[in-house]
Backbone as numpy.savetxt, mean C-alpha at the origin, in Angstrom:
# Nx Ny Nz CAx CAy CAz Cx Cy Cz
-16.77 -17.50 -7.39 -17.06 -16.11 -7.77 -18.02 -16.12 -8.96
-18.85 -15.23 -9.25 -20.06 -15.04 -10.09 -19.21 -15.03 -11.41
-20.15 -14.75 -12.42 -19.34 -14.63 -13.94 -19.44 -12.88 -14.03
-18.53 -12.47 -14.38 -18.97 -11.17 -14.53 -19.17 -10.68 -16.27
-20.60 -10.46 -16.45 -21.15 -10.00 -17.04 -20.53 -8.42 -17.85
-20.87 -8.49 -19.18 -20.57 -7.11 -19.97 -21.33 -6.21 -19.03
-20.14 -5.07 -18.57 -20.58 -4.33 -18.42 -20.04 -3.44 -17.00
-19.78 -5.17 -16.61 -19.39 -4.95 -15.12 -17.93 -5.04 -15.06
-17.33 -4.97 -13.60 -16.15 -5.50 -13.38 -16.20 -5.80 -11.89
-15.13 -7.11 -12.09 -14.99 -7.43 -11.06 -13.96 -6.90 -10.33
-13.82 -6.99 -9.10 -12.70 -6.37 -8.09 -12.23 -7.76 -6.86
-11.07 -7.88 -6.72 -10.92 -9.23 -5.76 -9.52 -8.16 -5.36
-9.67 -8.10 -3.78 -8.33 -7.41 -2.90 -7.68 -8.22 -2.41
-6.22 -8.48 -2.08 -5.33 -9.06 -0.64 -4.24 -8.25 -0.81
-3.92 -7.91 0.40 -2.52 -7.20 0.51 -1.32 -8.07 0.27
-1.51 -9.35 0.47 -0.41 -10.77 -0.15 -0.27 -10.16 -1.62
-0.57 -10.13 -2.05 -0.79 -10.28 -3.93 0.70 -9.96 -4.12
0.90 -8.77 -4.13 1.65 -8.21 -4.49 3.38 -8.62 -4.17
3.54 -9.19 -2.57 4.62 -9.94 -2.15 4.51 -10.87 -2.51
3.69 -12.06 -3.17 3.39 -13.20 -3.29 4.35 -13.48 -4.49
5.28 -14.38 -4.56 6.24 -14.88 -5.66 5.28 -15.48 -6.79
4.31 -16.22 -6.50 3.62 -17.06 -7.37 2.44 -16.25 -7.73
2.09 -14.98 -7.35 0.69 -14.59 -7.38 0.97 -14.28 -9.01
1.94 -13.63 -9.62 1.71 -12.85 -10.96 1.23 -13.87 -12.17
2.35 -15.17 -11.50 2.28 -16.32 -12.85 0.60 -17.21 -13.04
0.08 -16.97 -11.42 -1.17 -17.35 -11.35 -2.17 -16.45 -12.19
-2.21 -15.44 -11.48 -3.04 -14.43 -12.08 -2.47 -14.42 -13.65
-1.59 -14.41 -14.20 -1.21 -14.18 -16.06 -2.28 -15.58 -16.36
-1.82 -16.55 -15.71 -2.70 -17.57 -16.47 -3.92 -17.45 -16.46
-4.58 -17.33 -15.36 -6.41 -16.42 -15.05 -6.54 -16.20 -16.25
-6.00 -14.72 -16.48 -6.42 -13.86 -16.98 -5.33 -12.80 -17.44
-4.94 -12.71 -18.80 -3.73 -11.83 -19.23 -4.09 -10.28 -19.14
-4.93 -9.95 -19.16 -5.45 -8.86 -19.57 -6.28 -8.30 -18.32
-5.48 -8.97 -17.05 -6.46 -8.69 -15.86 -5.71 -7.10 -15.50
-6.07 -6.03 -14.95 -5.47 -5.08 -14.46 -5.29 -4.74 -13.63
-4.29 -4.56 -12.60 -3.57 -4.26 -11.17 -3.64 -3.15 -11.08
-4.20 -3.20 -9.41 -4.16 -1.66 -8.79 -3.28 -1.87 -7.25
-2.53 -1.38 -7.12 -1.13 -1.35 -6.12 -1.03 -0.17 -5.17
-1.93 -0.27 -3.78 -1.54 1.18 -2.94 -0.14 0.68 -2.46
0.61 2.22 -2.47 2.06 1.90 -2.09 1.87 2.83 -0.71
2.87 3.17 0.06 2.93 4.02 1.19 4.29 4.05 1.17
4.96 5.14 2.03 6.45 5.16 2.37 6.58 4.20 2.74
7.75 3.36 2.73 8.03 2.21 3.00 8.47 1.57 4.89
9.45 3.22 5.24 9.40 3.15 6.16 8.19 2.92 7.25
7.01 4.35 7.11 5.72 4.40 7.71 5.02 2.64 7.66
5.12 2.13 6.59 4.44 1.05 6.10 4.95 0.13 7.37
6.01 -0.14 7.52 7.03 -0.92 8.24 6.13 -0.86 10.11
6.16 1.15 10.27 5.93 1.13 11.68 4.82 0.38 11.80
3.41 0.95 10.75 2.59 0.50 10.88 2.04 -0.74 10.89
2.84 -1.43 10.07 3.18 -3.03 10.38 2.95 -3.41 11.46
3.91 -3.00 12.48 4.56 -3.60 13.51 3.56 -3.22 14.66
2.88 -2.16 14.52 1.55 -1.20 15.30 0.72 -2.23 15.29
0.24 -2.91 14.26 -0.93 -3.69 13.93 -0.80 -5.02 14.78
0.52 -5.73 14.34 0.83 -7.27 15.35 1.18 -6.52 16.98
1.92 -5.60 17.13 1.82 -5.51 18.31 0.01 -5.72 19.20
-0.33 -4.65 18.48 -2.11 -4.90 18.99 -2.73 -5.94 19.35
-1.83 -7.14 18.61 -2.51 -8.59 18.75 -1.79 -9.22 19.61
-0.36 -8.73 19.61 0.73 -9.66 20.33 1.61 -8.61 20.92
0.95 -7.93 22.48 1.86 -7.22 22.68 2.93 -7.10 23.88
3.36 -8.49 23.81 4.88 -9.19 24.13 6.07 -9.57 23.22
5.67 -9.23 21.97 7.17 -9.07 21.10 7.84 -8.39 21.17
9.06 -8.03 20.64 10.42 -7.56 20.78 9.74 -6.23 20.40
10.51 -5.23 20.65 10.55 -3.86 20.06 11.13 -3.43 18.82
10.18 -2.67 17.80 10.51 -2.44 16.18 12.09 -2.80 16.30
12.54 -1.44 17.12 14.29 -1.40 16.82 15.05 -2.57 17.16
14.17 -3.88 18.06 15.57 -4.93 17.60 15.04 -5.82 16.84
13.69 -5.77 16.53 13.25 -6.86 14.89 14.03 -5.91 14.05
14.32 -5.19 13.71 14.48 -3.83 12.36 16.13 -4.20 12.14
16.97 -4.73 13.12 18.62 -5.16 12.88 18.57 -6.58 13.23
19.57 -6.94 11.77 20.09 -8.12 12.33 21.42 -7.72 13.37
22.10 -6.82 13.10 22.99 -6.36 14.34 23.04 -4.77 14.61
22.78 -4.75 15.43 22.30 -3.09 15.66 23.80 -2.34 15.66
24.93 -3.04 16.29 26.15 -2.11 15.94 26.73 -2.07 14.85
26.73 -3.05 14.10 26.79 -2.69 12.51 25.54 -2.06 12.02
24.56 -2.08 12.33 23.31 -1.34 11.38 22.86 -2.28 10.53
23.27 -3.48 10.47 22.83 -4.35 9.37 21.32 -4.89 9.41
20.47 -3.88 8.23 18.62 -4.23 8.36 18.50 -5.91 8.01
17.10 -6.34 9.09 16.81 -8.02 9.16 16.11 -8.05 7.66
16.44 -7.86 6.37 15.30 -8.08 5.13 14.39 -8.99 5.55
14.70 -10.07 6.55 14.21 -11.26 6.01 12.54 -11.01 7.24
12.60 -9.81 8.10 11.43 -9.46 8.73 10.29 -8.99 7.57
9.26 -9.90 7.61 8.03 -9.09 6.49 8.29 -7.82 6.72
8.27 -7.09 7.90 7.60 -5.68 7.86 8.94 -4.82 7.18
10.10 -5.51 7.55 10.60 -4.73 5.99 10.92 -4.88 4.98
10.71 -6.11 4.22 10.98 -6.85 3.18 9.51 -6.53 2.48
7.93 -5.84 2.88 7.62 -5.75 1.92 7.54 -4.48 1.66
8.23 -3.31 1.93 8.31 -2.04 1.58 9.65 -2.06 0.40
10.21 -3.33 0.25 11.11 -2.94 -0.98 10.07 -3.38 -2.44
9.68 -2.67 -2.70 8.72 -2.31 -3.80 9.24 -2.98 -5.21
10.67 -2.15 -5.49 11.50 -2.67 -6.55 11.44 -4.40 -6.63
11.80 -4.90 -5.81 11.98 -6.17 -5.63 10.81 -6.55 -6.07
9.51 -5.75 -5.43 7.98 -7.19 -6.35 7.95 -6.97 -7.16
8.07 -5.56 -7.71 7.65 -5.65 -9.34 8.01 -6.16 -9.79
9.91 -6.28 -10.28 10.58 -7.11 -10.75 9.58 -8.14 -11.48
9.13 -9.15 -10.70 8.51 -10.17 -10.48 7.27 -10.09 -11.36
6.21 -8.86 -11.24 5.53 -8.91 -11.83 5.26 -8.34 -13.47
6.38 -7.64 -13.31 6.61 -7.29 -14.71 7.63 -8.96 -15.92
7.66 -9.51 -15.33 7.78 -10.59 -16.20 6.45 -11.37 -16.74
5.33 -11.04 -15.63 4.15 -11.11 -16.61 2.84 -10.14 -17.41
3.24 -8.77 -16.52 2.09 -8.16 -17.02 3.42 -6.92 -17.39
2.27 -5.94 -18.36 3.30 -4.75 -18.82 3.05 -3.89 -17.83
3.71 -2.99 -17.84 3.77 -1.69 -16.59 2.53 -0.89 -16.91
1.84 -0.71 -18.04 0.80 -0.26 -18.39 -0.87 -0.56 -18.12
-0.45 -1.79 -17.83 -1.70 -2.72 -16.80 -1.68 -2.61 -15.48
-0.47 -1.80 -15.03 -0.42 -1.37 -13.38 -0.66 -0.10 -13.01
-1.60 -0.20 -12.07 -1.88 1.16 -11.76 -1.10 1.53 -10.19
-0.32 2.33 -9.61 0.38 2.42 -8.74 -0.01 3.86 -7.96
-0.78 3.39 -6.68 -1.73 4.38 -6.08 -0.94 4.98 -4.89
-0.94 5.84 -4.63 -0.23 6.53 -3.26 -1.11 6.85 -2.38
-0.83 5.86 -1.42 -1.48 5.85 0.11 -1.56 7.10 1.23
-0.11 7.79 0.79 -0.22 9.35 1.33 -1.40 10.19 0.33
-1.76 10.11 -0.77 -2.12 11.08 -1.72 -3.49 10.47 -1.75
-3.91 9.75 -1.14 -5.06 8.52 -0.92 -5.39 9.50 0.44
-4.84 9.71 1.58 -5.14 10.18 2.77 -5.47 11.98 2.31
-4.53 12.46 1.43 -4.47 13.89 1.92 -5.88 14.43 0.15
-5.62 13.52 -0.89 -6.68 13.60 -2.01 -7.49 12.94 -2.12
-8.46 12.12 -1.55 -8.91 10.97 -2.21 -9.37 10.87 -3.43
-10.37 11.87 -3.43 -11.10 12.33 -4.68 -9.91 12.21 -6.06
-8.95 12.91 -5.81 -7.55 13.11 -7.26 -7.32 11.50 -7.34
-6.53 10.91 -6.25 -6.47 9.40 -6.63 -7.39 8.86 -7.35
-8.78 8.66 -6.50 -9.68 7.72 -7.23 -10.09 8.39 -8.44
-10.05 9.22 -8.94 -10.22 9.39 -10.02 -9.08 8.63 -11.32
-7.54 8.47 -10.59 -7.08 8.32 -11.78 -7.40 6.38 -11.72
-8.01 5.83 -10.93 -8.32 4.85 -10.35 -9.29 4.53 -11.81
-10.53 5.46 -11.88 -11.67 5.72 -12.20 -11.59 5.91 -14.08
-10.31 6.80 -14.47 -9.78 6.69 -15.82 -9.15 5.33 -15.95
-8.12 4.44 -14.88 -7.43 3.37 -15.55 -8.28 2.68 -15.61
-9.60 2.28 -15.02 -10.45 1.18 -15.54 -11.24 1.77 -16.53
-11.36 3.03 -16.69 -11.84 3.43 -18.40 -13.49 3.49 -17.78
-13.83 3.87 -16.58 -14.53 4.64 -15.92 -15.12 6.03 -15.78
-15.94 6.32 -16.20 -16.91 7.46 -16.46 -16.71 7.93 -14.92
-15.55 9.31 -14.52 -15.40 10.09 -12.99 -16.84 10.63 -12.76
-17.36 9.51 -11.55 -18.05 9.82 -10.85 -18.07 10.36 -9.48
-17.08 9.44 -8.71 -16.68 9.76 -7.53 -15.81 11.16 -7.22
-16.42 12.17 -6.59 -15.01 13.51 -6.63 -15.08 14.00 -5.09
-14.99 14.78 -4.60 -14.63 15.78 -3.41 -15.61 15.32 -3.00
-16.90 15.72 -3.30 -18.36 16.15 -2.79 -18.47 14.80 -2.28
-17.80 13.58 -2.01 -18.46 12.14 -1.83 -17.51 11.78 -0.47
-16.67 12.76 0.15 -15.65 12.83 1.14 -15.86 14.13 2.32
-15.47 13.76 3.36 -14.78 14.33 4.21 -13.76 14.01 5.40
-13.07 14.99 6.23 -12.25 14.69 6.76 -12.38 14.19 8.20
-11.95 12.87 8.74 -12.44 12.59 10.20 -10.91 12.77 11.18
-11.25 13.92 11.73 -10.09 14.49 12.41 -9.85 13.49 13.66
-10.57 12.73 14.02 -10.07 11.79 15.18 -9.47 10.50 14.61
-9.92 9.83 13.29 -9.39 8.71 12.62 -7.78 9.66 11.88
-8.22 10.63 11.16 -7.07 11.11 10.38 -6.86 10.32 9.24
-7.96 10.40 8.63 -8.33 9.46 7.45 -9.43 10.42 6.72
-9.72 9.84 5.81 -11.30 10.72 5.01 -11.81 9.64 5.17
-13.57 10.34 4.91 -14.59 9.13 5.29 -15.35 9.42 3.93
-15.71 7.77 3.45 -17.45 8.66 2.18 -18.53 9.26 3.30
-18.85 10.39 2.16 -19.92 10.71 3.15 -21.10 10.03 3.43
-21.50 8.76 2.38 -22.62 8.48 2.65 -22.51 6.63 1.42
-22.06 6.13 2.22 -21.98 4.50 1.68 -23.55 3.89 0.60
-23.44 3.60 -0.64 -24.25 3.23 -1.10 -25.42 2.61 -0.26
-26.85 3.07 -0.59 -27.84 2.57 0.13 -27.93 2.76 1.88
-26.94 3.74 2.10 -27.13 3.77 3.52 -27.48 5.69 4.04
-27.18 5.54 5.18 -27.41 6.94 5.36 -26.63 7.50 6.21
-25.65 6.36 6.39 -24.58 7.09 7.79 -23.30 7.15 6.46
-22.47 7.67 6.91 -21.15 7.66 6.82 -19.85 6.26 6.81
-19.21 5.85 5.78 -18.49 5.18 5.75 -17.17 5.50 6.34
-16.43 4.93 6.93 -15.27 5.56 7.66 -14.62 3.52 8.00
-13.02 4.44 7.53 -12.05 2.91 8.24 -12.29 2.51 9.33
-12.23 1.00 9.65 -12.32 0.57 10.71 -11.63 0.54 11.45
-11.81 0.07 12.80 -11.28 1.01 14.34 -9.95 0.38 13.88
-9.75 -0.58 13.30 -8.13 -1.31 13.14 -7.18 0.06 12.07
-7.61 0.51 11.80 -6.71 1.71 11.11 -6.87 2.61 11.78
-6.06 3.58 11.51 -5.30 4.72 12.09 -5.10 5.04 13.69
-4.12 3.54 13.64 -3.81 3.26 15.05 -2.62 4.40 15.35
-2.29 4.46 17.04 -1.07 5.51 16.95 0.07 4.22 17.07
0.73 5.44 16.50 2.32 4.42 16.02 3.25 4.60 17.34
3.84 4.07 17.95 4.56 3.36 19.06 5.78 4.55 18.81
6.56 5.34 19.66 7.61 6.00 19.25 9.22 5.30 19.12
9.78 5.19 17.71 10.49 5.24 17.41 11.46 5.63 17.18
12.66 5.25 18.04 14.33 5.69 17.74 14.39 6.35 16.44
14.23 7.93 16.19 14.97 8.49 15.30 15.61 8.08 14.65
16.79 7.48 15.01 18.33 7.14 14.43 17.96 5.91 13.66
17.04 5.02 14.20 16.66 4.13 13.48 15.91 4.46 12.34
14.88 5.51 12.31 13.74 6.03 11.52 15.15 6.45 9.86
16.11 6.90 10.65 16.94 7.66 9.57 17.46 6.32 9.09
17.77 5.12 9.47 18.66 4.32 9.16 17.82 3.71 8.04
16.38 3.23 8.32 15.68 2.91 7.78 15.26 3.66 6.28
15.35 4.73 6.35 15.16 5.35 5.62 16.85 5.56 4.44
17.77 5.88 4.95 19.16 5.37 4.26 18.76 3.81 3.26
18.40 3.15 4.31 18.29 1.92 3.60 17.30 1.40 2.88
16.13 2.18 2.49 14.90 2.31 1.55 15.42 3.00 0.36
15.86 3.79 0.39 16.29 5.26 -0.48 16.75 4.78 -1.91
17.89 3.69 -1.97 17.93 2.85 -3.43 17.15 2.54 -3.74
16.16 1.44 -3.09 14.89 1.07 -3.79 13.58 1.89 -4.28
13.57 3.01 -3.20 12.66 3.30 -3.58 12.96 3.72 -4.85
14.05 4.62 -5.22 14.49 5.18 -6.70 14.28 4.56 -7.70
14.66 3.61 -7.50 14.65 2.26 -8.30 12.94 2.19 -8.95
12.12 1.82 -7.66 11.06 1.94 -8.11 10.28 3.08 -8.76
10.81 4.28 -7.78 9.91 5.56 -8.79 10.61 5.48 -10.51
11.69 4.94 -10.88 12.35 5.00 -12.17 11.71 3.89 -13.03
11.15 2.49 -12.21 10.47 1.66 -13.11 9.15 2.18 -13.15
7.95 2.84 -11.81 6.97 3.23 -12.45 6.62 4.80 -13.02
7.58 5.09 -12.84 8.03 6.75 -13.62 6.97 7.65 -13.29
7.09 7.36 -11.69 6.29 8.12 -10.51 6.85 8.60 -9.31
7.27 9.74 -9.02 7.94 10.15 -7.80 7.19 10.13 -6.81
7.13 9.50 -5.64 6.20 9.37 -4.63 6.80 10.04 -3.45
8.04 10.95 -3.46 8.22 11.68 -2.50 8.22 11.00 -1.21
9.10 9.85 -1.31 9.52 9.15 0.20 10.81 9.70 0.51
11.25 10.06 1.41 12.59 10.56 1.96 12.36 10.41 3.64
């Protein structure tokens, strides 16, 4: 990676980071003073969409509702399935707050990302101590993705918009499961809106 120069900043993404046990102690040593930006989503949604995505690639696996129990007549959830082990939120921070302060984390909402973009990235735009450039006027809405698009990608002249791999349709899901799942998010998430002292309105 280049040196980044006064003035600039650098940006490096993976959706690992954040589940990653070893990523925080790596990154503290990097760089102490590096600053985290964290899209969250309902945990449940996160989960379907999970499972939407590998199905696409692999679609001879089991069905959500019997990865989602280790025994479906007890109700007992599989934690140990990624797709729901990384919607317990509480659990990474934990982790990362033994190296960085909660004040170096910025914690973005993926619903409020879809329905504001402009309001998000702005507070995006203050935590890096960013002069709000980006607002409304740089968005619109693509009613067939169900996403917002920029209107117009640096140096180009078309329209930026997610790629065809997002805003897949989600596979229909057992209710009863949707609720169970959701019973069984509901501590953590609390948990988490109380450590980042942000209500994100998952229910």
């Amino acid at each position: 990676m280049p040196r980044t120069l006064e003035g600039q900043i650098t940006m490096e993404k993976t959706p690992s980071y954040f589940v990653t046990k070893e990523a925080p102690a790596r990154i503290s040593s990097m760089c102490k003073g590096t600053k985290l930006i964290v899209v969250v989503r309902d945990p449940v949604t996160r989960a379907i969409s999970d499972y939407t995505q590998t199905l696409s690639k692999k679609p001879d696996i089991p069905t959500f509702e019997s990865l989602t129990f280790k025994n479906r007549t007890t109700g007992l959830i599989d934690t140990s399935w990624s797709a729901i082990q990384i919607g317990i939120y509480a659990k990474h921070l934990e982790n990362w707050l033994l190296y960085f302060p909660i004040g170096q984390i910025l914690f973005v909402s993926g619903e409020r990302l879809i329905t504001d973009p402009a309001g998000e990235l702005g507070r995006v735009q203050d935590f890096l101590g960013l002069k709000r450039i980006i607002t409304d006027k740089h968005f619109y809405f693509n009613k067939t993705k169900g996403f917002p698009c920029l209107k117009k990608a640096e140096g180009s002249s078309k329209p930026h918009c997610l790629g065809k791999t997002k805003g897949r349709t989600h596979p229909d899901i057992d209710q009863e499961v949707v609720q169970r799942l959701r019973d069984f998010y509901r501590p953590f998430n609390m948990k988490f809106y109380q450590m980042t002292g942000q209500d994100f309105g998952w229910d």
